[in-house]
Short mmCIF file of C-alpha atoms and ligand atoms in Angstrom, two decimals:
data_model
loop_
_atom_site.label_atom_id
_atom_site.label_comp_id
_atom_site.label_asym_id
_atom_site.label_seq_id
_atom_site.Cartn_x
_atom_site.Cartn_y
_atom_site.Cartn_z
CA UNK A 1 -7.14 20.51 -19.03
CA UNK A 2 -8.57 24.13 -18.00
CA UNK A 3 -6.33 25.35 -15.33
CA UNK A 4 -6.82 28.08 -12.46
CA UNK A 5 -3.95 30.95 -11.80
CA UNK A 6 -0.53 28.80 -10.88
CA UNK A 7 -0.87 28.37 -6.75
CA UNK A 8 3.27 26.81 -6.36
CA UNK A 9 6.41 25.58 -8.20
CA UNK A 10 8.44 23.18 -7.66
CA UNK A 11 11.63 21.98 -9.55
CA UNK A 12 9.55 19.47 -11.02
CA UNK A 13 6.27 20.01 -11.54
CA UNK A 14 4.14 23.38 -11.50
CA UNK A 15 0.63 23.29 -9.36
CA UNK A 16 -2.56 25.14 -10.38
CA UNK A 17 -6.21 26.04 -8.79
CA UNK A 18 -8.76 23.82 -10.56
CA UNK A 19 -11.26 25.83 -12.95
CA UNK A 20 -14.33 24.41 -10.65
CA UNK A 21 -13.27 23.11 -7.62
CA UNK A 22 -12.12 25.08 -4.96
CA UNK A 23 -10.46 22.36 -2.76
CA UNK A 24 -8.63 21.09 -5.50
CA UNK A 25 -5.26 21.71 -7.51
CA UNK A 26 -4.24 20.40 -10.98
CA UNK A 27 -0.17 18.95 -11.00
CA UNK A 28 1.45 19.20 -13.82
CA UNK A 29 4.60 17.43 -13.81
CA UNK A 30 7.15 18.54 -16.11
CA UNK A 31 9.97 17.37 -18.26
CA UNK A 32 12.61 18.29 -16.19
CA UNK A 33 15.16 15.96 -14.14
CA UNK A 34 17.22 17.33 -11.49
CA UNK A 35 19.77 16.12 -8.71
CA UNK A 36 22.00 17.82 -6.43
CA UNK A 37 19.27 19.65 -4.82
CA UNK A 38 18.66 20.89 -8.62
CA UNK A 39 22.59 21.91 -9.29
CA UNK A 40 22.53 19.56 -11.85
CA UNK A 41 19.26 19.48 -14.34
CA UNK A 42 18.47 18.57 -17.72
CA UNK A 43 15.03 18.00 -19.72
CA UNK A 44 13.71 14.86 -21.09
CA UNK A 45 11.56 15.18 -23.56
CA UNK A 46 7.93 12.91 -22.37
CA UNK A 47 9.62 12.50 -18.76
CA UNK A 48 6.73 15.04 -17.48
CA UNK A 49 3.72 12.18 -18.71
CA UNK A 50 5.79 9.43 -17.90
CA UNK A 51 5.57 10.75 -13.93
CA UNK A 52 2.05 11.80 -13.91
CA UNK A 53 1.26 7.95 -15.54
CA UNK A 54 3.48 6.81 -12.83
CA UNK A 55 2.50 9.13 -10.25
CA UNK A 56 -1.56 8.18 -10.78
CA UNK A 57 -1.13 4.52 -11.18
CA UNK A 58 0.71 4.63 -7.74
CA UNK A 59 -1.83 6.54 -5.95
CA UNK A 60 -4.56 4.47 -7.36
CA UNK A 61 -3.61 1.61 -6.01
CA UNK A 62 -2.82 3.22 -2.54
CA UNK A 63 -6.55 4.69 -2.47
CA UNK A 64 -7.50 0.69 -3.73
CA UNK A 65 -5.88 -0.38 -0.49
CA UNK A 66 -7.34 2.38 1.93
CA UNK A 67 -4.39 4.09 2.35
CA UNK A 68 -5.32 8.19 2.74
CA UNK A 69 -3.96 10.20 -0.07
CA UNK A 70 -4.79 13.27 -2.05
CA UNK A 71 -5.36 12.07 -5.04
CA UNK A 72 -8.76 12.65 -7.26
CA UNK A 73 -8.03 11.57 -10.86
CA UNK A 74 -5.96 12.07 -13.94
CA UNK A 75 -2.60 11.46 -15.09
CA UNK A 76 -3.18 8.65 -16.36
CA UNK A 77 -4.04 8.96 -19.94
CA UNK A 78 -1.00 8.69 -21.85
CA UNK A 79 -0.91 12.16 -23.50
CA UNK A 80 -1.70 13.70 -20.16
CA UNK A 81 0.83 15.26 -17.95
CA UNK A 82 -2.22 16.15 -14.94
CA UNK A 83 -3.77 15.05 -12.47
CA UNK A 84 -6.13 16.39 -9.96
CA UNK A 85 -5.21 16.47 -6.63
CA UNK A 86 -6.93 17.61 -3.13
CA UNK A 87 -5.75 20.81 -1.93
CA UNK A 88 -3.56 20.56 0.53
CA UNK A 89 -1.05 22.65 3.03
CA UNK A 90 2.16 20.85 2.38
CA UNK A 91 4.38 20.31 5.58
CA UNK A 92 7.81 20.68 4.20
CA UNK A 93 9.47 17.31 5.64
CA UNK A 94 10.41 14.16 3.55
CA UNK A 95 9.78 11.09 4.81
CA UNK A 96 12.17 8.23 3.21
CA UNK A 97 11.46 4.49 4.54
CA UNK A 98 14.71 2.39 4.09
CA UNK A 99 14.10 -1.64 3.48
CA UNK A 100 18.12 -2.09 3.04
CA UNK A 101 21.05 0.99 3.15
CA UNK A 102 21.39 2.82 0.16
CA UNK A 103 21.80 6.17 -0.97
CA UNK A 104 22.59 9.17 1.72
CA UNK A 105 22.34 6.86 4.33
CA UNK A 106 26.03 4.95 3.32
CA UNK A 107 27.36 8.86 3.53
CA UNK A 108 26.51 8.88 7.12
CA UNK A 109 27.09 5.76 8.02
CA UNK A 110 30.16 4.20 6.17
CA UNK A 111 30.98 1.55 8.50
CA UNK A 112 27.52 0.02 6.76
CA UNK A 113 27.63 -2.25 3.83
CA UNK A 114 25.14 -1.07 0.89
CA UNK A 115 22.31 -3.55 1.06
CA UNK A 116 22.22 -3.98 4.68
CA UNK A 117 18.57 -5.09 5.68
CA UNK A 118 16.75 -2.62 8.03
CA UNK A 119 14.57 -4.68 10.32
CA UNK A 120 12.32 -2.80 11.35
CA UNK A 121 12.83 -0.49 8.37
CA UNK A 122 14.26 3.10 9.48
CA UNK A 123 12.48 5.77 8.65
CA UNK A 124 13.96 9.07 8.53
CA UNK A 125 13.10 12.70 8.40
CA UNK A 126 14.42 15.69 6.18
CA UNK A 127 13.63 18.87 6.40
CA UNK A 128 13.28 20.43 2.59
CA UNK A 129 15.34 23.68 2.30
CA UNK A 130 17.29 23.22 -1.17
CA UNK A 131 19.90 26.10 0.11
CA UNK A 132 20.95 23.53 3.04
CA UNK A 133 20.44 20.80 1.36
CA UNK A 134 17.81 19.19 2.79
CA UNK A 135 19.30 18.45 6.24
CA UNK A 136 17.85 15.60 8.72
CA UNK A 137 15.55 16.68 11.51
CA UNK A 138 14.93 14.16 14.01
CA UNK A 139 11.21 13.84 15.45
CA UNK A 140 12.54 16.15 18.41
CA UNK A 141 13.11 18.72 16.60
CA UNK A 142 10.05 18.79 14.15
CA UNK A 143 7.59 18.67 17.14
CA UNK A 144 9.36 21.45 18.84
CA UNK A 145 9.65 23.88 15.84
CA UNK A 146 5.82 23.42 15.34
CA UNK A 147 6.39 21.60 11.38
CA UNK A 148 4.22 18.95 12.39
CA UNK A 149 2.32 18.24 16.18
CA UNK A 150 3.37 14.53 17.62
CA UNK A 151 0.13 13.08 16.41
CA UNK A 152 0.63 14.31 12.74
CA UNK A 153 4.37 12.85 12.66
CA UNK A 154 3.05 9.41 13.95
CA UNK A 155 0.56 9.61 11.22
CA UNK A 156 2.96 10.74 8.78
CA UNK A 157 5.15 8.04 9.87
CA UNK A 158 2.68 4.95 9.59
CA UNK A 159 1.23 5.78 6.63
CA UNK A 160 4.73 6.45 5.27
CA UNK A 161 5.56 2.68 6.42
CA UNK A 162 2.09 1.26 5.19
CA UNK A 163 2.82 2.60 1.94
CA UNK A 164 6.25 1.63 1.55
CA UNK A 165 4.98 -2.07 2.54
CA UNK A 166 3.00 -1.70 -0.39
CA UNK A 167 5.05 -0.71 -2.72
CA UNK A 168 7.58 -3.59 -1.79
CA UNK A 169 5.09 -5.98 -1.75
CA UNK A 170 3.46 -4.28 -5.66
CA UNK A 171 7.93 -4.53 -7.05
CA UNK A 172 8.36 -7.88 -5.23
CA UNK A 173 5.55 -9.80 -7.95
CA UNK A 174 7.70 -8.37 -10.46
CA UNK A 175 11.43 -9.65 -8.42
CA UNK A 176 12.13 -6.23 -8.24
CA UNK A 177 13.96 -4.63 -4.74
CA UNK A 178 12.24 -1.39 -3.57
CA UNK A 179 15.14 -0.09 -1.94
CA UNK A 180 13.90 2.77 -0.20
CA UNK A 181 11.41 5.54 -0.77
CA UNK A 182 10.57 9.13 0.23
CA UNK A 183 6.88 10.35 0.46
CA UNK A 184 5.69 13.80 1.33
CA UNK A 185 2.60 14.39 2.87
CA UNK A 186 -0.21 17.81 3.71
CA UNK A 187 -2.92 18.78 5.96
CA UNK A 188 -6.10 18.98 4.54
CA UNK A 189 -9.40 20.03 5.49
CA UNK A 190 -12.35 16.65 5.51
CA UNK A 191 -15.83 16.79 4.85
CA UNK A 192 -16.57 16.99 8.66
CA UNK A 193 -14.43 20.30 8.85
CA UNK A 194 -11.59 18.10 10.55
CA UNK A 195 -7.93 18.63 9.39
CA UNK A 196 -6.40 15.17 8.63
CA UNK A 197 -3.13 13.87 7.19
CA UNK A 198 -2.86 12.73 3.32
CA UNK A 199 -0.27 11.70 1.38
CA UNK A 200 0.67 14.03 -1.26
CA UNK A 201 2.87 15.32 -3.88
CA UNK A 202 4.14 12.65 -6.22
CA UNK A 203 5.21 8.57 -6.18
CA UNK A 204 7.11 8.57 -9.16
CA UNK A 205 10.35 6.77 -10.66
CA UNK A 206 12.37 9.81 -8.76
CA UNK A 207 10.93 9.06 -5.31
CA UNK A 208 12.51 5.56 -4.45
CA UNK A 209 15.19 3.11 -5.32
CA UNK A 210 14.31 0.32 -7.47
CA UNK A 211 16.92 -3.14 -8.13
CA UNK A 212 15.99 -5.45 -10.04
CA UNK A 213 16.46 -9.55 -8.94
CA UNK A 214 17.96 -6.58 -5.88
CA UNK A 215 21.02 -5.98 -7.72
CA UNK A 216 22.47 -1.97 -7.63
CA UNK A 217 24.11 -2.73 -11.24
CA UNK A 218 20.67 -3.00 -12.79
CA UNK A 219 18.81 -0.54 -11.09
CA UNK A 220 16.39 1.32 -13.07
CA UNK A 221 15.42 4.71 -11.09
CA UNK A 222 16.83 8.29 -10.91
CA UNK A 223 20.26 6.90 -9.82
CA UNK A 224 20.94 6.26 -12.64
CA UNK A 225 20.54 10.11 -13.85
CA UNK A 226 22.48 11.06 -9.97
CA UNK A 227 25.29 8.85 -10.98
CA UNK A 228 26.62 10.71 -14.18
CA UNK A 229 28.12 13.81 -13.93
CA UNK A 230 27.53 15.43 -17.43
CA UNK A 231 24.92 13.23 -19.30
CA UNK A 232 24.85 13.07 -23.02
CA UNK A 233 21.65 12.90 -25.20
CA UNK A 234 22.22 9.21 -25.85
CA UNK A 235 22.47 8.48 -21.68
CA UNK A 236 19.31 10.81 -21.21
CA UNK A 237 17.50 8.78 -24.08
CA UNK A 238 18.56 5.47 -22.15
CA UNK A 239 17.06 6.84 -18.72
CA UNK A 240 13.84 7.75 -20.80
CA UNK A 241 13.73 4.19 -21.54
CA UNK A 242 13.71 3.26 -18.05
CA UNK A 243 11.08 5.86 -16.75
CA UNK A 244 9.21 4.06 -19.78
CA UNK A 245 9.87 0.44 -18.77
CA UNK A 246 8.80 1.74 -14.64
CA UNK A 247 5.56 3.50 -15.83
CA UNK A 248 4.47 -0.05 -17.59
CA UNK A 249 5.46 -2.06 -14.79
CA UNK A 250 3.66 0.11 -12.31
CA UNK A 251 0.80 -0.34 -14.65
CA UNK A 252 0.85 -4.15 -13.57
CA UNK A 253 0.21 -3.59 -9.77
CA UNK A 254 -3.37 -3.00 -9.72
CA UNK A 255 -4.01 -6.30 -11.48
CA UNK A 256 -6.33 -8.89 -10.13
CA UNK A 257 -4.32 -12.10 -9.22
CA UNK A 258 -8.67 -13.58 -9.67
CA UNK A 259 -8.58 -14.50 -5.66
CA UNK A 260 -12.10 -15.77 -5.14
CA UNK A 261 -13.34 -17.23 -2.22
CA UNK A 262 -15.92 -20.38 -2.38
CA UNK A 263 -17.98 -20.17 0.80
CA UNK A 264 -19.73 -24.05 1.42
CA UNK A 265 -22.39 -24.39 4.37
CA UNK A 266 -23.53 -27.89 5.12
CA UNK A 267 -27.20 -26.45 5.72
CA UNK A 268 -29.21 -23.29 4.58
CA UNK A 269 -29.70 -22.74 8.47
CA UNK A 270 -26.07 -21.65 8.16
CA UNK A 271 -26.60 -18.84 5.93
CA UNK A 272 -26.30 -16.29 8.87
CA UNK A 273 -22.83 -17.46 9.29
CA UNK A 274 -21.73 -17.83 5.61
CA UNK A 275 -23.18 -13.73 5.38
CA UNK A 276 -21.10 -12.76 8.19
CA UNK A 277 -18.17 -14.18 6.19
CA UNK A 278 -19.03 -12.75 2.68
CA UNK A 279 -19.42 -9.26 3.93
CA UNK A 280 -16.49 -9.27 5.57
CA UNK A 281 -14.71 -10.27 2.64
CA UNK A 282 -16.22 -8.07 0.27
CA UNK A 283 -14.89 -5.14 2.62
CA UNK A 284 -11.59 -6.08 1.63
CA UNK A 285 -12.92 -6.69 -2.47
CA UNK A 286 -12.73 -10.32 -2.53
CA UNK A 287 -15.30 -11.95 -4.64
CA UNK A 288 -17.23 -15.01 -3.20
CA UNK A 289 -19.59 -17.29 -3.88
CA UNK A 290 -21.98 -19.56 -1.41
CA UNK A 291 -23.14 -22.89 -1.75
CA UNK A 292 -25.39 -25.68 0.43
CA UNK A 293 -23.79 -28.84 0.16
CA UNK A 294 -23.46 -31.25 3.09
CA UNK A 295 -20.85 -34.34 3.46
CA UNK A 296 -22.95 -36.36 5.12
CA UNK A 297 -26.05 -35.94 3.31
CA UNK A 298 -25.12 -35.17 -0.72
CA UNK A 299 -21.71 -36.05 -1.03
CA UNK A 300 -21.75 -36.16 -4.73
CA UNK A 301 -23.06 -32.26 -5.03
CA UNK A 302 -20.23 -31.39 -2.53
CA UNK A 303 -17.86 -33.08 -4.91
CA UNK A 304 -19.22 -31.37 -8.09
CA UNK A 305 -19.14 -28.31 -6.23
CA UNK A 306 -15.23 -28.52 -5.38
CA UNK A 307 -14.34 -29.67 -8.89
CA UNK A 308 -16.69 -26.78 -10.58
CA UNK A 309 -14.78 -24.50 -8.41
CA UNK A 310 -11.57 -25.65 -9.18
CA UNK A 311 -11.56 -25.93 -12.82
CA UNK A 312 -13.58 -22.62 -13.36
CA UNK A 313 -11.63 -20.03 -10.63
CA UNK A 314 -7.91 -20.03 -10.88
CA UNK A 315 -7.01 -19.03 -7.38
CA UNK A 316 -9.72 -20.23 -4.76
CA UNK A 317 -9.65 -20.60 -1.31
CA UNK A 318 -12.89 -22.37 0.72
CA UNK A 319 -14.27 -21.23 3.65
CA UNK A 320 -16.54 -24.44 4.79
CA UNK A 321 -19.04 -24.09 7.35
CA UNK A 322 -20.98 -27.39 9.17
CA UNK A 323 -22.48 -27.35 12.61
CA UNK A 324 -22.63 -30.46 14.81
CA UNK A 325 -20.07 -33.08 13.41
CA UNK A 326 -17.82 -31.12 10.86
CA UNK A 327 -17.90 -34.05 7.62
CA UNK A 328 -17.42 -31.10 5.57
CA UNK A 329 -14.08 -29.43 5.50
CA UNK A 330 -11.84 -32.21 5.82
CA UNK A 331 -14.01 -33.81 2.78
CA UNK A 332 -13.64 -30.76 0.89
CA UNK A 333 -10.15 -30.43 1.67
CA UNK A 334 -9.26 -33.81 0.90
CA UNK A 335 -10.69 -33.06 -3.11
CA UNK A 336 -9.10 -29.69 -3.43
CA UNK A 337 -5.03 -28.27 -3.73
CA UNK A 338 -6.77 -25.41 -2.70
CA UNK A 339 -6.79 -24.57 0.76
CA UNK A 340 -9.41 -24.69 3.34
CA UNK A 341 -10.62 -22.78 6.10
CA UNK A 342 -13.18 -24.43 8.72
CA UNK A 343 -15.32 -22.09 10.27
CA UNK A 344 -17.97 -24.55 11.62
CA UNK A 345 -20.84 -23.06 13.77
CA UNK A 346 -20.42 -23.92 17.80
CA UNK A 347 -23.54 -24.61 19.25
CA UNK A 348 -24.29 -24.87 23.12
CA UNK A 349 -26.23 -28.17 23.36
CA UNK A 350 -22.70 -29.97 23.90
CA UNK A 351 -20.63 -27.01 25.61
CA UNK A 352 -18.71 -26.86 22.17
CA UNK A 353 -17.21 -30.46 22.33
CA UNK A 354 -18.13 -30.41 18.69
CA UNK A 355 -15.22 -28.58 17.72
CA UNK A 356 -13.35 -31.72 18.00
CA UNK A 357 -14.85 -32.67 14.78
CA UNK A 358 -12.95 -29.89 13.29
CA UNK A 359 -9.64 -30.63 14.60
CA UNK A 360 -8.48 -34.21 14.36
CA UNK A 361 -8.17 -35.23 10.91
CA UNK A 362 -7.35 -38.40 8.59
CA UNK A 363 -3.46 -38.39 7.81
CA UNK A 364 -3.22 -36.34 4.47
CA UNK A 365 -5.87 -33.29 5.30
CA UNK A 366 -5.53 -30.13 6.16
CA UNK A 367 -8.07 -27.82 7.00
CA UNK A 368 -7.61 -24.86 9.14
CA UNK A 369 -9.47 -23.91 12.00
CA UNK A 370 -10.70 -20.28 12.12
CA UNK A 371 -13.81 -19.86 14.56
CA UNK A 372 -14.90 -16.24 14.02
CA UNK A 373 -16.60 -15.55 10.86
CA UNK A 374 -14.28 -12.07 10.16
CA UNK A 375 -11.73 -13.92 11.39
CA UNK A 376 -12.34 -16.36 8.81
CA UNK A 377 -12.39 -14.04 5.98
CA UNK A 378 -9.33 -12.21 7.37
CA UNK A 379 -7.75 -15.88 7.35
CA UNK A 380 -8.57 -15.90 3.34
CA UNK A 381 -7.50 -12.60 2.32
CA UNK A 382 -4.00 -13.31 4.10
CA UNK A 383 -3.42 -16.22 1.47
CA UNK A 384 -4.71 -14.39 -1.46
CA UNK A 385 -2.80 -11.39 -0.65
CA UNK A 386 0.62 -13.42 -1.21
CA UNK A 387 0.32 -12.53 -5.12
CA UNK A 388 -2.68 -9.83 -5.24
CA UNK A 389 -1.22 -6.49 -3.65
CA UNK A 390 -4.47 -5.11 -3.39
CA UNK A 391 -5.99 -7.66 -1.59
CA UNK A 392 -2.62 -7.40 0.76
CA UNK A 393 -2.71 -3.98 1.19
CA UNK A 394 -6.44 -3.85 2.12
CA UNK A 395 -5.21 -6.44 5.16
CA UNK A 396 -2.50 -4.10 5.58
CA UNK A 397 -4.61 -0.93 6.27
CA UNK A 398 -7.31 -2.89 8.23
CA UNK A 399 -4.38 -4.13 10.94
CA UNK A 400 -3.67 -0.86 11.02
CA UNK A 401 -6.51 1.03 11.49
CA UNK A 402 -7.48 -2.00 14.01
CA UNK A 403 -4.18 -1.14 16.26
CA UNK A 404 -5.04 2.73 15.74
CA UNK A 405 -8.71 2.11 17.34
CA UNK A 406 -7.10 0.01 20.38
CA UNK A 407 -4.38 2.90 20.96
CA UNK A 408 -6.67 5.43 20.69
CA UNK A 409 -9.25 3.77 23.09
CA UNK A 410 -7.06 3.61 25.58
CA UNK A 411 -5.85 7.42 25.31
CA UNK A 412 -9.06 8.51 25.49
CA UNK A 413 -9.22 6.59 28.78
CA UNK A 414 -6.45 8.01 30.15
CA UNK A 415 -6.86 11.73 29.11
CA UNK A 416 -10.87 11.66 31.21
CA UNK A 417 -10.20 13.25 34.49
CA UNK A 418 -9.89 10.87 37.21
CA UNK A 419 -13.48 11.27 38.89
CA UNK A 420 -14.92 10.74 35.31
CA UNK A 421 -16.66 14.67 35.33
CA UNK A 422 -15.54 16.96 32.58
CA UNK A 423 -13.79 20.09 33.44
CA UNK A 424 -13.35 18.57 37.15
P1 5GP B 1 18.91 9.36 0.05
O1 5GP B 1 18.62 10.05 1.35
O2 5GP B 1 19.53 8.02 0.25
O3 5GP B 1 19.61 10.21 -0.94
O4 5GP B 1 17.45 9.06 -0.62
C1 5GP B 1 16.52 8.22 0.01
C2 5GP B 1 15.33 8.02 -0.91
O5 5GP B 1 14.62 9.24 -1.05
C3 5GP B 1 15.69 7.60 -2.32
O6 5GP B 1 14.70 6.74 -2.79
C4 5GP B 1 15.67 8.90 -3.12
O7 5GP B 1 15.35 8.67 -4.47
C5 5GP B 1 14.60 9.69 -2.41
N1 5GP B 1 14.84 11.13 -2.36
C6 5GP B 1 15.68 11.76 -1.54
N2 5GP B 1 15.63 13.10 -1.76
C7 5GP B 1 14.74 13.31 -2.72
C8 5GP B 1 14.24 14.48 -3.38
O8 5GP B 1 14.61 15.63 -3.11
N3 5GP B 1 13.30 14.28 -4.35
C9 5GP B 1 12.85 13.06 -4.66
N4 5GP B 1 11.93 12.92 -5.62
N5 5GP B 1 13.29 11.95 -4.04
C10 5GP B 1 14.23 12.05 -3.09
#
């Protein structure tokens, strides 16, 4: 790749101005490995492409899910070593997110037992100065030297957690343990002239602790490298072959699980309803298709429906809707394994008594009741999400962005002078 005049250096990878692009930066990650706040360091040969491919395939699955990040492109062809990145100023904390105690963390706190589950998880703060070793800041202290304002920490902080819930939920398909993680992030300039908060530098098989089945013995990250004191060619080799095995399993993450939702209206007068539903799903990228078929009226075609459905989509949920008395989604539940979400339209000509239709079932059904068309879809893209970590980190972001707008509502509020006149 063209490169610019080198802009920083770290101990890992070297940054450069892009060629074209003035608010961007090309990372090259390099074949070093380091520990000890880079006492120790040796070079694997390939160990530079294997991050980038790690590094990319991570972000690109955070930018799937929403989550803000400076990512652009690159890295991840596999004789690349580059990707292209949005400029950023980097604020020189870590941020690591601890599922169970590991690591650093057992130092400080020896009367805990390694594996210990953090519920919440902690999240803690270092500030990055190699020469003292990276001590821990609290929050305190980073607001008051001016590192990072109180709003940019709380961002830091949730997207930090957000991403880390990710990532646990990306190893967990694979019964891997993420044990903990540590994310940096920068300030950088939007399109509307705003500074906002990405995450940035690197993801790679150095920035977390990974246990497989969660046992320590088997772990498969930079540890490994940590725990030896003078590594010999054949232990670097075997290390390689673990930065290897990460990069392909990373490659998994992004993979479809084929979630599809199968949207059935009892009339065409329902469409409104059934749109409401399919755009809210397609906001979080789940497929869907709609269908008229009524219970009461063509209970054969809402038969052939369900079993078309079910033998051509491997992972469907339903989303029925019926006004008036609600035939439809216990009927459809009844033929399907698959489950069922009512979402049958109230009307006002019996002051909503019909709803009754929807809840008391036959012994042996089980439709769900969700009222709200978004709500519905939300409803769907929970279940999906179990084994489809895009689809779960979509639902993820959106909770969070939802408590982020209710929080920031009521700020805004609260900072208007009490008479409601500006400046008064
Ligand atoms: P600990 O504080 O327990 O040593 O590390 C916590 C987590 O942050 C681990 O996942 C570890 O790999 C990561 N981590 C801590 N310091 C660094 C660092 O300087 N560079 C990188 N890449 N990861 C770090």
């Amino acid at each position: 790749m063209n490169k610019g005049p080198e802009v920083a250096r770290g101990k890992t990878k070297i940054l450069y101005q892009h060629p074209e692009r003035a608010d961007a930066v090309i990372v090259s990650s390099q074949d070093q490995i380091t520990a000890g706040d880079g006492a120790k360091r040796d070079v694997i040969g390939g160990k530079g492409r294997l991050a980038a491919l790690t590094t990319a395939r991570i972000f690109r699955l955070l930018n799937a899910c929403g989550v803000p990040s400076h990512y652009l492109s690159g890295g991840e062809d596999e004789d690349q070593n580059e990707m292209i990145v949005r400029r950023c100023e980097m604020i020189p904390i870590e941020v690591v997110v601890r599922g169970v105690a590991a690591g650093s963390y057992l130092k400080r706190h020896p009367e805990v037992k390694e594996g210990a589950v953090f519920a919440p998880r902690l999240v803690e703060y270092f500030f990055k100065d190699d020469a003292r070793h990276d001590p821990q800041y609290s929050a305190e202290q980073i607001i008051a030297e001016k590192i990072a304002s109180a709003q940019e920490l709380e961002e830091m902080t949730d997207i930090a957690r957000l991403t880390f819930e990710i990532l646990v939920h990306a190893w967990k398909t694979q019964n891997v343990l993420l044990v903990d993680l540590k994310v940096e992030f920068g300030r950088c300039v939007g399109a509307d002239g705003n500074s906002e908060i990405l995450l940035a530098d690197v993801i790679d098989n150095d920035s977390w602790r990974i246990w497989p089945a969660g046992d320590s013995k088997r772990m498969l990250d930079k540890q490994l490298y940590r725990n030896m004191s003078t590594p010999t060619d054949s232990q670097l080799g075997m290390i390689k072959e673990k930065y290897e095995e990460v990069a392909d399993r990373v490659g998994q993450f992004q993979k479809s699980a084929g979630g599809f939702v199968a949207i059935i209206m009892g009339s065409a007068a329902d469409l409104p309803h059934a749109e409401r539903i399919s755009k809210a799903l397609s906001a979080l990228g789940i497929p869907s298709m709609k269908h008229v078929a009524s219970a009461h009226k063509t209970p054969l075609h809402a038969l052939a429906r369900v079993e078309q459905t079910d033998s051509t989509m491997g992972h469907a949920v339903y989303i029925t809707i019926a006004g008036r008395s609600n035939a439809l989604s216990a009927f459809v539940d009844a033929a399907t394994p698959n489950p069922v979400i009512a979402c049958p339209v109230i009307g006002s000509s019996w002051a909503g008594m019909e709803i009754l239709s929807s809840l008391q079932l036959p012994s042996g059904v089980a439709s769900l009741v969700v009222l709200e068309p978004e709500n519905a879809a939300l409803a769907a893209a929970k279940i999906l999400g179990a084994d489809d970590t895009v689809i779960y980190g979509r639902v993820l972001v959106s909770q969070y962005r939802s408590r982020k707008n209710v929080i920031e509502s009521d700020a805004r509020l609260n900072s208007a002078p009490p008479n409601g006149k500006a400046g008064a």
